[in-house]
């Protein structure tokens, strides 16, 4: 398969590119800046920029799939300027993908547009799947609503809106920061500990994207999260158990709000989302529960 990826040098993108190359797909990474002159690309890996594609979209003629993972990191203090960058980066990349598809004579069969599990808003009591309505209750759910609305303009046979949960890997993303207090013997519940965490192991995230690429029945919203979401309390206990560290030091909500500001909602709020569509279509998770994921992350 010939696949183009935006955000291909990011946390999930890097792992995805590796998996695509291992199965001998041809991969085009779309980025803002050109690759350094003289830098050696892996076999089957090519680079292009948004500027080059604006001038010559035909460079991607014959691409069978586009995976849009581009977007400013949300792991920063949410100032007004940062929030605008988070939103604009996602909208601009999605609009550009729609424009490229429009210019191609031979349209890709599928576009997978990353989105967020925060599409459903936050709740302590409700359970969400892909049939649940979107609920704009906070900054991130508002971003997702606009992001997916922009994606609707992409004219392809199959548009997959991949609503990504918290991706776990011990070499990147949020997990190293989540594990750090435990490694320092200071881990414990955050806030009430009752808030839900819809998570997914990086390996399953990559496998799910490949599943969406290859399975023509997959389209529309797809929850990119494990089948057994957990509360913050249970997540912390599983983390402490895997790393043989205590789970005992509670962090008050007011302290998180003081230190992180509005971004504290990432830790204090959450939603219980289930990957109903992926399971219904036959996807099998290697790490369906938090204990199996933590065992692998801890190397035990």
PDB file of C-alpha atoms in Angstrom:
ATOM      1  CA  UNK A   1       0.000   0.000   0.000  1.00  0.00           C
ATOM      2  CA  UNK A   2       1.147   3.581  -0.675  1.00  0.00           C
ATOM      3  CA  UNK A   3       0.393   5.690   2.399  1.00  0.00           C
ATOM      4  CA  UNK A   4       0.882   9.394   3.220  1.00  0.00           C
ATOM      5  CA  UNK A   5       1.129  10.509   6.853  1.00  0.00           C
ATOM      6  CA  UNK A   6       0.982  13.902   8.500  1.00  0.00           C
ATOM      7  CA  UNK A   7       2.502  13.997  11.972  1.00  0.00           C
ATOM      8  CA  UNK A   8       4.687  11.071  10.941  1.00  0.00           C
ATOM      9  CA  UNK A   9       7.587  12.166  13.150  1.00  0.00           C
ATOM     10  CA  UNK A  10       5.474  12.444  16.306  1.00  0.00           C
ATOM     11  CA  UNK A  11       4.965   9.944  19.127  1.00  0.00           C
ATOM     12  CA  UNK A  12       2.347   7.743  17.433  1.00  0.00           C
ATOM     13  CA  UNK A  13       3.491   8.624  13.915  1.00  0.00           C
ATOM     14  CA  UNK A  14       7.038   7.332  14.415  1.00  0.00           C
ATOM     15  CA  UNK A  15       5.779   3.942  15.618  1.00  0.00           C
ATOM     16  CA  UNK A  16       3.242   3.796  12.793  1.00  0.00           C
ATOM     17  CA  UNK A  17       5.831   4.576  10.095  1.00  0.00           C
ATOM     18  CA  UNK A  18       8.031   1.785  11.447  1.00  0.00           C
ATOM     19  CA  UNK A  19       5.129  -0.694  11.319  1.00  0.00           C
ATOM     20  CA  UNK A  20       4.164   0.315   7.771  1.00  0.00           C
ATOM     21  CA  UNK A  21       7.729  -0.054   6.523  1.00  0.00           C
ATOM     22  CA  UNK A  22       8.054  -3.438   8.210  1.00  0.00           C
ATOM     23  CA  UNK A  23       5.131  -4.710   6.161  1.00  0.00           C
ATOM     24  CA  UNK A  24       6.748  -3.153   3.055  1.00  0.00           C
ATOM     25  CA  UNK A  25       4.283  -0.331   2.459  1.00  0.00           C
ATOM     26  CA  UNK A  26       5.518   2.826   0.740  1.00  0.00           C
ATOM     27  CA  UNK A  27       5.317   5.752   3.153  1.00  0.00           C
ATOM     28  CA  UNK A  28       5.272   9.490   2.439  1.00  0.00           C
ATOM     29  CA  UNK A  29       5.726  11.784   5.442  1.00  0.00           C
ATOM     30  CA  UNK A  30       4.192  15.237   5.017  1.00  0.00           C
ATOM     31  CA  UNK A  31       5.760  17.907   7.224  1.00  0.00           C
ATOM     32  CA  UNK A  32       6.176  21.665   7.520  1.00  0.00           C
ATOM     33  CA  UNK A  33       9.905  21.666   6.795  1.00  0.00           C
ATOM     34  CA  UNK A  34      12.035  19.781   4.316  1.00  0.00           C
ATOM     35  CA  UNK A  35      14.204  16.868   5.402  1.00  0.00           C
ATOM     36  CA  UNK A  36      17.835  17.843   6.069  1.00  0.00           C
ATOM     37  CA  UNK A  37      19.987  17.642   2.920  1.00  0.00           C
ATOM     38  CA  UNK A  38      21.983  14.451   2.810  1.00  0.00           C
ATOM     39  CA  UNK A  39      19.880  12.737   5.472  1.00  0.00           C
ATOM     40  CA  UNK A  40      19.368   9.066   4.688  1.00  0.00           C
ATOM     41  CA  UNK A  41      15.782   7.833   4.484  1.00  0.00           C
ATOM     42  CA  UNK A  42      14.830   4.223   5.060  1.00  0.00           C
ATOM     43  CA  UNK A  43      13.911   2.086   2.074  1.00  0.00           C
ATOM     44  CA  UNK A  44      10.356   2.863   0.995  1.00  0.00           C
ATOM     45  CA  UNK A  45      10.233   6.112   2.990  1.00  0.00           C
ATOM     46  CA  UNK A  46       9.833   9.495   1.281  1.00  0.00           C
ATOM     47  CA  UNK A  47       9.402  13.060   2.505  1.00  0.00           C
ATOM     48  CA  UNK A  48       7.502  16.040   1.204  1.00  0.00           C
ATOM     49  CA  UNK A  49       6.258  19.350   2.613  1.00  0.00           C
ATOM     50  CA  UNK A  50       2.928  21.144   2.666  1.00  0.00           C
ATOM     51  CA  UNK A  51       4.459  23.860   0.490  1.00  0.00           C
ATOM     52  CA  UNK A  52       5.594  21.353  -2.135  1.00  0.00           C
ATOM     53  CA  UNK A  53       2.176  19.712  -2.185  1.00  0.00           C
ATOM     54  CA  UNK A  54       0.416  23.069  -2.537  1.00  0.00           C
ATOM     55  CA  UNK A  55       2.456  23.648  -5.700  1.00  0.00           C
ATOM     56  CA  UNK A  56       2.420  20.044  -6.923  1.00  0.00           C
ATOM     57  CA  UNK A  57      -0.279  17.871  -5.282  1.00  0.00           C
ATOM     58  CA  UNK A  58       0.317  15.264  -7.985  1.00  0.00           C
ATOM     59  CA  UNK A  59       3.333  14.095  -5.950  1.00  0.00           C
ATOM     60  CA  UNK A  60       0.784  12.056  -4.016  1.00  0.00           C
ATOM     61  CA  UNK A  61      -1.026  10.751  -7.088  1.00  0.00           C
ATOM     62  CA  UNK A  62      -1.658   7.050  -6.545  1.00  0.00           C
ATOM     63  CA  UNK A  63      -1.594   7.243  -2.741  1.00  0.00           C
ATOM     64  CA  UNK A  64      -4.185   4.789  -1.445  1.00  0.00           C
ATOM     65  CA  UNK A  65      -4.484   6.184   2.074  1.00  0.00           C
ATOM     66  CA  UNK A  66      -3.773   9.354   4.041  1.00  0.00           C
ATOM     67  CA  UNK A  67      -3.380   9.275   7.818  1.00  0.00           C
ATOM     68  CA  UNK A  68      -3.664  12.679   9.474  1.00  0.00           C
ATOM     69  CA  UNK A  69      -1.988  12.729  12.900  1.00  0.00           C
ATOM     70  CA  UNK A  70      -0.829  16.363  12.803  1.00  0.00           C
ATOM     71  CA  UNK A  71      -1.478  18.674  15.723  1.00  0.00           C
ATOM     72  CA  UNK A  72       0.191  20.813  18.377  1.00  0.00           C
ATOM     73  CA  UNK A  73       0.803  18.967  21.653  1.00  0.00           C
ATOM     74  CA  UNK A  74      -1.844  19.507  24.324  1.00  0.00           C
ATOM     75  CA  UNK A  75       0.768  18.856  27.032  1.00  0.00           C
ATOM     76  CA  UNK A  76       1.511  22.522  27.712  1.00  0.00           C
ATOM     77  CA  UNK A  77      -0.022  25.210  29.866  1.00  0.00           C
ATOM     78  CA  UNK A  78      -3.278  26.250  28.231  1.00  0.00           C
ATOM     79  CA  UNK A  79      -2.791  29.962  27.727  1.00  0.00           C
ATOM     80  CA  UNK A  80      -5.093  31.666  25.248  1.00  0.00           C
ATOM     81  CA  UNK A  81      -2.311  31.569  22.648  1.00  0.00           C
ATOM     82  CA  UNK A  82      -1.544  27.879  23.277  1.00  0.00           C
ATOM     83  CA  UNK A  83      -5.213  26.911  22.996  1.00  0.00           C
ATOM     84  CA  UNK A  84      -5.437  28.737  19.695  1.00  0.00           C
ATOM     85  CA  UNK A  85      -2.336  26.916  18.403  1.00  0.00           C
ATOM     86  CA  UNK A  86      -3.794  23.556  19.456  1.00  0.00           C
ATOM     87  CA  UNK A  87      -6.999  24.258  17.545  1.00  0.00           C
ATOM     88  CA  UNK A  88      -5.445  25.936  14.503  1.00  0.00           C
ATOM     89  CA  UNK A  89      -2.815  23.219  13.979  1.00  0.00           C
ATOM     90  CA  UNK A  90      -5.522  20.571  13.748  1.00  0.00           C
ATOM     91  CA  UNK A  91      -7.880  22.554  11.561  1.00  0.00           C
ATOM     92  CA  UNK A  92      -5.156  23.719   9.173  1.00  0.00           C
ATOM     93  CA  UNK A  93      -3.771  20.207   8.658  1.00  0.00           C
ATOM     94  CA  UNK A  94      -7.244  18.770   8.069  1.00  0.00           C
ATOM     95  CA  UNK A  95      -8.186  21.517   5.602  1.00  0.00           C
ATOM     96  CA  UNK A  96      -4.921  20.924   3.746  1.00  0.00           C
ATOM     97  CA  UNK A  97      -5.615  17.195   3.511  1.00  0.00           C
ATOM     98  CA  UNK A  98      -9.085  17.941   2.102  1.00  0.00           C
ATOM     99  CA  UNK A  99      -7.527  20.275  -0.471  1.00  0.00           C
ATOM    100  CA  UNK A 100      -4.918  17.717  -1.537  1.00  0.00           C
ATOM    101  CA  UNK A 101      -7.584  15.017  -1.953  1.00  0.00           C
ATOM    102  CA  UNK A 102      -9.675  17.393  -4.019  1.00  0.00           C
ATOM    103  CA  UNK A 103      -6.723  18.044  -6.361  1.00  0.00           C
ATOM    104  CA  UNK A 104      -5.886  14.378  -6.949  1.00  0.00           C
ATOM    105  CA  UNK A 105      -7.312  12.696 -10.048  1.00  0.00           C
ATOM    106  CA  UNK A 106      -7.176   9.308  -8.336  1.00  0.00           C
ATOM    107  CA  UNK A 107      -8.605   9.746  -4.836  1.00  0.00           C
ATOM    108  CA  UNK A 108      -7.230   7.722  -1.922  1.00  0.00           C
ATOM    109  CA  UNK A 109      -9.569   4.965  -0.814  1.00  0.00           C
ATOM    110  CA  UNK A 110      -9.401   5.979   2.835  1.00  0.00           C
ATOM    111  CA  UNK A 111      -8.423   8.915   5.020  1.00  0.00           C
ATOM    112  CA  UNK A 112      -7.896   8.276   8.724  1.00  0.00           C
ATOM    113  CA  UNK A 113      -8.217  11.568  10.575  1.00  0.00           C
ATOM    114  CA  UNK A 114      -7.059  11.509  14.186  1.00  0.00           C
ATOM    115  CA  UNK A 115      -9.478  12.939  16.701  1.00  0.00           C
ATOM    116  CA  UNK A 116      -9.929  12.658  20.456  1.00  0.00           C
ATOM    117  CA  UNK A 117     -11.851  10.540  22.938  1.00  0.00           C
ATOM    118  CA  UNK A 118     -12.819  13.841  24.571  1.00  0.00           C
ATOM    119  CA  UNK A 119     -15.464  14.101  21.829  1.00  0.00           C
ATOM    120  CA  UNK A 120     -17.999  12.889  24.397  1.00  0.00           C
ATOM    121  CA  UNK A 121     -17.187  15.438  27.082  1.00  0.00           C
ATOM    122  CA  UNK A 122     -16.473  14.242  30.617  1.00  0.00           C
ATOM    123  CA  UNK A 123     -18.612  12.162  32.964  1.00  0.00           C
ATOM    124  CA  UNK A 124     -18.183  10.052  36.094  1.00  0.00           C
ATOM    125  CA  UNK A 125     -21.252   7.908  35.429  1.00  0.00           C
ATOM    126  CA  UNK A 126     -21.919   7.575  31.685  1.00  0.00           C
ATOM    127  CA  UNK A 127     -20.415   5.072  29.239  1.00  0.00           C
ATOM    128  CA  UNK A 128     -19.778   6.139  25.653  1.00  0.00           C
ATOM    129  CA  UNK A 129     -19.303   4.324  22.366  1.00  0.00           C
ATOM    130  CA  UNK A 130     -19.281   5.509  18.754  1.00  0.00           C
ATOM    131  CA  UNK A 131     -23.070   5.838  18.716  1.00  0.00           C
ATOM    132  CA  UNK A 132     -23.006   8.322  21.613  1.00  0.00           C
ATOM    133  CA  UNK A 133     -23.554  11.990  20.737  1.00  0.00           C
ATOM    134  CA  UNK A 134     -20.701  14.443  20.870  1.00  0.00           C
ATOM    135  CA  UNK A 135     -20.896  16.718  23.900  1.00  0.00           C
ATOM    136  CA  UNK A 136     -19.048  20.023  23.998  1.00  0.00           C
ATOM    137  CA  UNK A 137     -18.412  20.661  27.688  1.00  0.00           C
ATOM    138  CA  UNK A 138     -14.831  21.921  27.743  1.00  0.00           C
ATOM    139  CA  UNK A 139     -11.925  23.122  25.624  1.00  0.00           C
ATOM    140  CA  UNK A 140     -10.826  19.740  24.237  1.00  0.00           C
ATOM    141  CA  UNK A 141     -14.321  18.527  23.369  1.00  0.00           C
ATOM    142  CA  UNK A 142     -14.830  21.818  21.523  1.00  0.00           C
ATOM    143  CA  UNK A 143     -11.599  21.256  19.608  1.00  0.00           C
ATOM    144  CA  UNK A 144     -12.704  17.754  18.605  1.00  0.00           C
ATOM    145  CA  UNK A 145     -16.072  18.987  17.382  1.00  0.00           C
ATOM    146  CA  UNK A 146     -14.445  21.553  15.079  1.00  0.00           C
ATOM    147  CA  UNK A 147     -11.732  19.077  14.045  1.00  0.00           C
ATOM    148  CA  UNK A 148     -14.221  16.436  12.952  1.00  0.00           C
ATOM    149  CA  UNK A 149     -16.394  19.025  11.236  1.00  0.00           C
ATOM    150  CA  UNK A 150     -13.378  20.050   9.147  1.00  0.00           C
ATOM    151  CA  UNK A 151     -12.721  16.390   8.334  1.00  0.00           C
ATOM    152  CA  UNK A 152     -16.223  16.041   6.878  1.00  0.00           C
ATOM    153  CA  UNK A 153     -15.029  18.075   3.884  1.00  0.00           C
ATOM    154  CA  UNK A 154     -12.549  15.325   2.884  1.00  0.00           C
ATOM    155  CA  UNK A 155     -14.114  13.679  -0.156  1.00  0.00           C
ATOM    156  CA  UNK A 156     -13.128  10.016   0.000  1.00  0.00           C
ATOM    157  CA  UNK A 157     -14.915   6.696  -0.086  1.00  0.00           C
ATOM    158  CA  UNK A 158     -13.985   5.964   3.526  1.00  0.00           C
ATOM    159  CA  UNK A 159     -13.381   8.605   6.174  1.00  0.00           C
ATOM    160  CA  UNK A 160     -12.350   7.239   9.576  1.00  0.00           C
ATOM    161  CA  UNK A 161     -12.439   9.594  12.552  1.00  0.00           C
ATOM    162  CA  UNK A 162     -10.118   7.903  15.025  1.00  0.00           C
ATOM    163  CA  UNK A 163     -10.939   9.156  18.515  1.00  0.00           C
ATOM    164  CA  UNK A 164      -7.677   8.510  20.315  1.00  0.00           C
ATOM    165  CA  UNK A 165      -7.482   7.895  24.056  1.00  0.00           C
ATOM    166  CA  UNK A 166      -4.408   8.301  26.273  1.00  0.00           C
ATOM    167  CA  UNK A 167      -1.675   6.349  24.460  1.00  0.00           C
ATOM    168  CA  UNK A 168       0.651   4.453  26.794  1.00  0.00           C
ATOM    169  CA  UNK A 169       4.322   3.782  26.072  1.00  0.00           C
ATOM    170  CA  UNK A 170       7.297   4.015  28.396  1.00  0.00           C
ATOM    171  CA  UNK A 171       9.422   5.970  25.911  1.00  0.00           C
ATOM    172  CA  UNK A 172       7.115   8.840  25.089  1.00  0.00           C
ATOM    173  CA  UNK A 173       3.720  10.469  25.430  1.00  0.00           C
ATOM    174  CA  UNK A 174       2.094  11.042  28.808  1.00  0.00           C
ATOM    175  CA  UNK A 175       3.002   7.753  30.510  1.00  0.00           C
ATOM    176  CA  UNK A 176       6.580   8.579  31.634  1.00  0.00           C
ATOM    177  CA  UNK A 177       5.214  11.635  33.470  1.00  0.00           C
ATOM    178  CA  UNK A 178       2.361   9.580  34.945  1.00  0.00           C
ATOM    179  CA  UNK A 179       4.821   6.949  36.168  1.00  0.00           C
ATOM    180  CA  UNK A 180       7.409   9.363  37.555  1.00  0.00           C
ATOM    181  CA  UNK A 181       5.736   9.996  40.964  1.00  0.00           C
ATOM    182  CA  UNK A 182       5.554   6.237  41.525  1.00  0.00           C
ATOM    183  CA  UNK A 183       9.215   5.764  40.677  1.00  0.00           C
ATOM    184  CA  UNK A 184       9.927   8.452  43.291  1.00  0.00           C
ATOM    185  CA  UNK A 185       7.669   6.681  45.825  1.00  0.00           C
ATOM    186  CA  UNK A 186       5.136   9.513  45.701  1.00  0.00           C
ATOM    187  CA  UNK A 187       2.376   8.017  43.572  1.00  0.00           C
ATOM    188  CA  UNK A 188      -1.284   8.060  44.484  1.00  0.00           C
ATOM    189  CA  UNK A 189      -4.777   9.058  43.371  1.00  0.00           C
ATOM    190  CA  UNK A 190      -5.244  12.453  41.739  1.00  0.00           C
ATOM    191  CA  UNK A 191      -8.225  14.460  42.889  1.00  0.00           C
ATOM    192  CA  UNK A 192     -11.145  12.168  43.729  1.00  0.00           C
ATOM    193  CA  UNK A 193      -9.537   9.241  41.886  1.00  0.00           C
ATOM    194  CA  UNK A 194     -12.990   8.438  40.479  1.00  0.00           C
ATOM    195  CA  UNK A 195     -12.450  10.100  37.093  1.00  0.00           C
ATOM    196  CA  UNK A 196     -12.291   7.688  34.156  1.00  0.00           C
ATOM    197  CA  UNK A 197      -9.271   7.128  31.947  1.00  0.00           C
ATOM    198  CA  UNK A 198      -9.798   5.752  28.446  1.00  0.00           C
ATOM    199  CA  UNK A 199      -6.361   4.516  27.494  1.00  0.00           C
ATOM    200  CA  UNK A 200      -4.662   2.363  24.839  1.00  0.00           C
ATOM    201  CA  UNK A 201      -1.212   0.790  24.575  1.00  0.00           C
ATOM    202  CA  UNK A 202       0.897   2.264  21.754  1.00  0.00           C
ATOM    203  CA  UNK A 203       1.268  -1.157  20.130  1.00  0.00           C
ATOM    204  CA  UNK A 204      -2.519  -1.546  19.968  1.00  0.00           C
ATOM    205  CA  UNK A 205      -2.891   2.016  18.712  1.00  0.00           C
ATOM    206  CA  UNK A 206      -0.638   1.267  15.750  1.00  0.00           C
ATOM    207  CA  UNK A 207      -2.334  -2.070  15.121  1.00  0.00           C
ATOM    208  CA  UNK A 208      -5.753  -0.395  15.198  1.00  0.00           C
ATOM    209  CA  UNK A 209      -4.675   2.179  12.613  1.00  0.00           C
ATOM    210  CA  UNK A 210      -3.452  -0.633  10.345  1.00  0.00           C
ATOM    211  CA  UNK A 211      -6.775  -2.419  10.937  1.00  0.00           C
ATOM    212  CA  UNK A 212      -8.634   0.715   9.846  1.00  0.00           C
ATOM    213  CA  UNK A 213      -6.435   0.932   6.746  1.00  0.00           C
ATOM    214  CA  UNK A 214      -7.013  -2.643   5.682  1.00  0.00           C
ATOM    215  CA  UNK A 215     -10.638  -3.274   6.663  1.00  0.00           C
ATOM    216  CA  UNK A 216     -13.031  -1.675   4.196  1.00  0.00           C
ATOM    217  CA  UNK A 217     -15.916  -1.975   6.652  1.00  0.00           C
ATOM    218  CA  UNK A 218     -14.341   0.550   8.997  1.00  0.00           C
ATOM    219  CA  UNK A 219     -15.587   4.116   8.577  1.00  0.00           C
ATOM    220  CA  UNK A 220     -16.909   7.020  10.605  1.00  0.00           C
ATOM    221  CA  UNK A 221     -16.033   7.458  14.298  1.00  0.00           C
ATOM    222  CA  UNK A 222     -13.817   4.769  15.833  1.00  0.00           C
ATOM    223  CA  UNK A 223     -12.832   4.862  19.502  1.00  0.00           C
ATOM    224  CA  UNK A 224      -9.091   4.305  19.782  1.00  0.00           C
ATOM    225  CA  UNK A 225      -9.126   3.071  23.361  1.00  0.00           C
ATOM    226  CA  UNK A 226      -8.833  -0.262  25.170  1.00  0.00           C
ATOM    227  CA  UNK A 227     -11.993  -2.252  26.012  1.00  0.00           C
ATOM    228  CA  UNK A 228     -11.461  -1.847  29.752  1.00  0.00           C
ATOM    229  CA  UNK A 229     -11.149   1.820  30.766  1.00  0.00           C
ATOM    230  CA  UNK A 230     -10.280   2.387  34.417  1.00  0.00           C
ATOM    231  CA  UNK A 231     -10.654   5.035  37.067  1.00  0.00           C
ATOM    232  CA  UNK A 232      -7.644   7.125  38.027  1.00  0.00           C
ATOM    233  CA  UNK A 233      -7.537   5.203  41.319  1.00  0.00           C
ATOM    234  CA  UNK A 234      -7.404   1.801  39.610  1.00  0.00           C
ATOM    235  CA  UNK A 235      -4.894   3.006  37.025  1.00  0.00           C
ATOM    236  CA  UNK A 236      -2.575   4.199  39.798  1.00  0.00           C
ATOM    237  CA  UNK A 237      -2.887   0.964  41.736  1.00  0.00           C
ATOM    238  CA  UNK A 238      -2.057  -1.067  38.615  1.00  0.00           C
ATOM    239  CA  UNK A 239       0.921   1.189  37.875  1.00  0.00           C
ATOM    240  CA  UNK A 240       2.255   0.905  41.409  1.00  0.00           C
ATOM    241  CA  UNK A 241       1.821  -2.868  41.406  1.00  0.00           C
ATOM    242  CA  UNK A 242       3.659  -3.314  38.090  1.00  0.00           C
ATOM    243  CA  UNK A 243       6.591  -1.164  39.188  1.00  0.00           C
ATOM    244  CA  UNK A 244       6.566  -2.516  42.765  1.00  0.00           C
ATOM    245  CA  UNK A 245       5.972   0.960  44.189  1.00  0.00           C
ATOM    246  CA  UNK A 246       3.397   2.192  46.721  1.00  0.00           C
ATOM    247  CA  UNK A 247       0.133   3.855  45.762  1.00  0.00           C
ATOM    248  CA  UNK A 248      -0.462   6.033  48.773  1.00  0.00           C
ATOM    249  CA  UNK A 249       0.156   9.765  48.262  1.00  0.00           C
ATOM    250  CA  UNK A 250      -3.062  11.540  47.160  1.00  0.00           C
ATOM    251  CA  UNK A 251      -2.741  14.748  45.133  1.00  0.00           C
ATOM    252  CA  UNK A 252      -5.556  17.239  45.883  1.00  0.00           C
ATOM    253  CA  UNK A 253      -7.465  18.658  42.924  1.00  0.00           C
ATOM    254  CA  UNK A 254      -6.837  22.244  44.018  1.00  0.00           C
ATOM    255  CA  UNK A 255      -3.079  21.647  43.869  1.00  0.00           C
ATOM    256  CA  UNK A 256      -3.289  20.329  40.298  1.00  0.00           C
ATOM    257  CA  UNK A 257      -5.386  23.331  39.296  1.00  0.00           C
ATOM    258  CA  UNK A 258      -2.878  25.699  40.902  1.00  0.00           C
ATOM    259  CA  UNK A 259       0.118  24.094  39.190  1.00  0.00           C
ATOM    260  CA  UNK A 260      -1.372  23.260  35.781  1.00  0.00           C
ATOM    261  CA  UNK A 261      -4.263  25.685  35.422  1.00  0.00           C
ATOM    262  CA  UNK A 262      -6.959  24.630  32.949  1.00  0.00           C
ATOM    263  CA  UNK A 263      -4.737  21.828  31.639  1.00  0.00           C
ATOM    264  CA  UNK A 264      -5.379  20.033  34.955  1.00  0.00           C
ATOM    265  CA  UNK A 265      -8.665  18.861  33.392  1.00  0.00           C
ATOM    266  CA  UNK A 266      -6.580  16.242  31.539  1.00  0.00           C
ATOM    267  CA  UNK A 267      -5.996  14.562  34.906  1.00  0.00           C
ATOM    268  CA  UNK A 268      -9.082  15.585  36.884  1.00  0.00           C
ATOM    269  CA  UNK A 269     -11.770  14.871  34.265  1.00  0.00           C
ATOM    270  CA  UNK A 270     -12.343  11.935  31.964  1.00  0.00           C
ATOM    271  CA  UNK A 271     -14.798   9.665  30.209  1.00  0.00           C
ATOM    272  CA  UNK A 272     -15.502   5.943  30.040  1.00  0.00           C
ATOM    273  CA  UNK A 273     -15.343   5.178  26.311  1.00  0.00           C
ATOM    274  CA  UNK A 274     -15.575   1.710  24.766  1.00  0.00           C
ATOM    275  CA  UNK A 275     -14.180   0.632  21.350  1.00  0.00           C
ATOM    276  CA  UNK A 276     -17.453  -0.962  20.282  1.00  0.00           C
ATOM    277  CA  UNK A 277     -16.890  -0.607  16.530  1.00  0.00           C
ATOM    278  CA  UNK A 278     -13.385  -2.091  16.523  1.00  0.00           C
ATOM    279  CA  UNK A 279     -14.487  -5.082  18.611  1.00  0.00           C
ATOM    280  CA  UNK A 280     -17.610  -5.626  16.501  1.00  0.00           C
ATOM    281  CA  UNK A 281     -15.475  -5.767  13.344  1.00  0.00           C
ATOM    282  CA  UNK A 282     -13.077  -8.294  14.845  1.00  0.00           C
ATOM    283  CA  UNK A 283     -10.128  -6.267  16.117  1.00  0.00           C
ATOM    284  CA  UNK A 284      -8.295  -8.054  18.928  1.00  0.00           C
ATOM    285  CA  UNK A 285      -6.380  -6.053  21.522  1.00  0.00           C
ATOM    286  CA  UNK A 286      -3.037  -7.405  22.719  1.00  0.00           C
ATOM    287  CA  UNK A 287      -3.417  -5.322  25.874  1.00  0.00           C
ATOM    288  CA  UNK A 288      -7.160  -5.258  26.630  1.00  0.00           C
ATOM    289  CA  UNK A 289      -6.803  -4.511  30.351  1.00  0.00           C
ATOM    290  CA  UNK A 290      -4.591  -2.194  32.352  1.00  0.00           C
ATOM    291  CA  UNK A 291      -2.766  -4.974  34.185  1.00  0.00           C
ATOM    292  CA  UNK A 292      -1.500  -6.568  30.959  1.00  0.00           C
ATOM    293  CA  UNK A 293      -0.463  -3.135  29.645  1.00  0.00           C
ATOM    294  CA  UNK A 294       1.364  -2.238  32.854  1.00  0.00           C
ATOM    295  CA  UNK A 295       3.157  -5.570  32.934  1.00  0.00           C
ATOM    296  CA  UNK A 296       4.567  -4.895  29.470  1.00  0.00           C
ATOM    297  CA  UNK A 297       5.420  -1.259  30.242  1.00  0.00           C
ATOM    298  CA  UNK A 298       7.236  -2.259  33.410  1.00  0.00           C
ATOM    299  CA  UNK A 299       9.132  -4.968  31.544  1.00  0.00           C
ATOM    300  CA  UNK A 300       7.942  -7.634  33.960  1.00  0.00           C
TER     301      UNK A 300
END
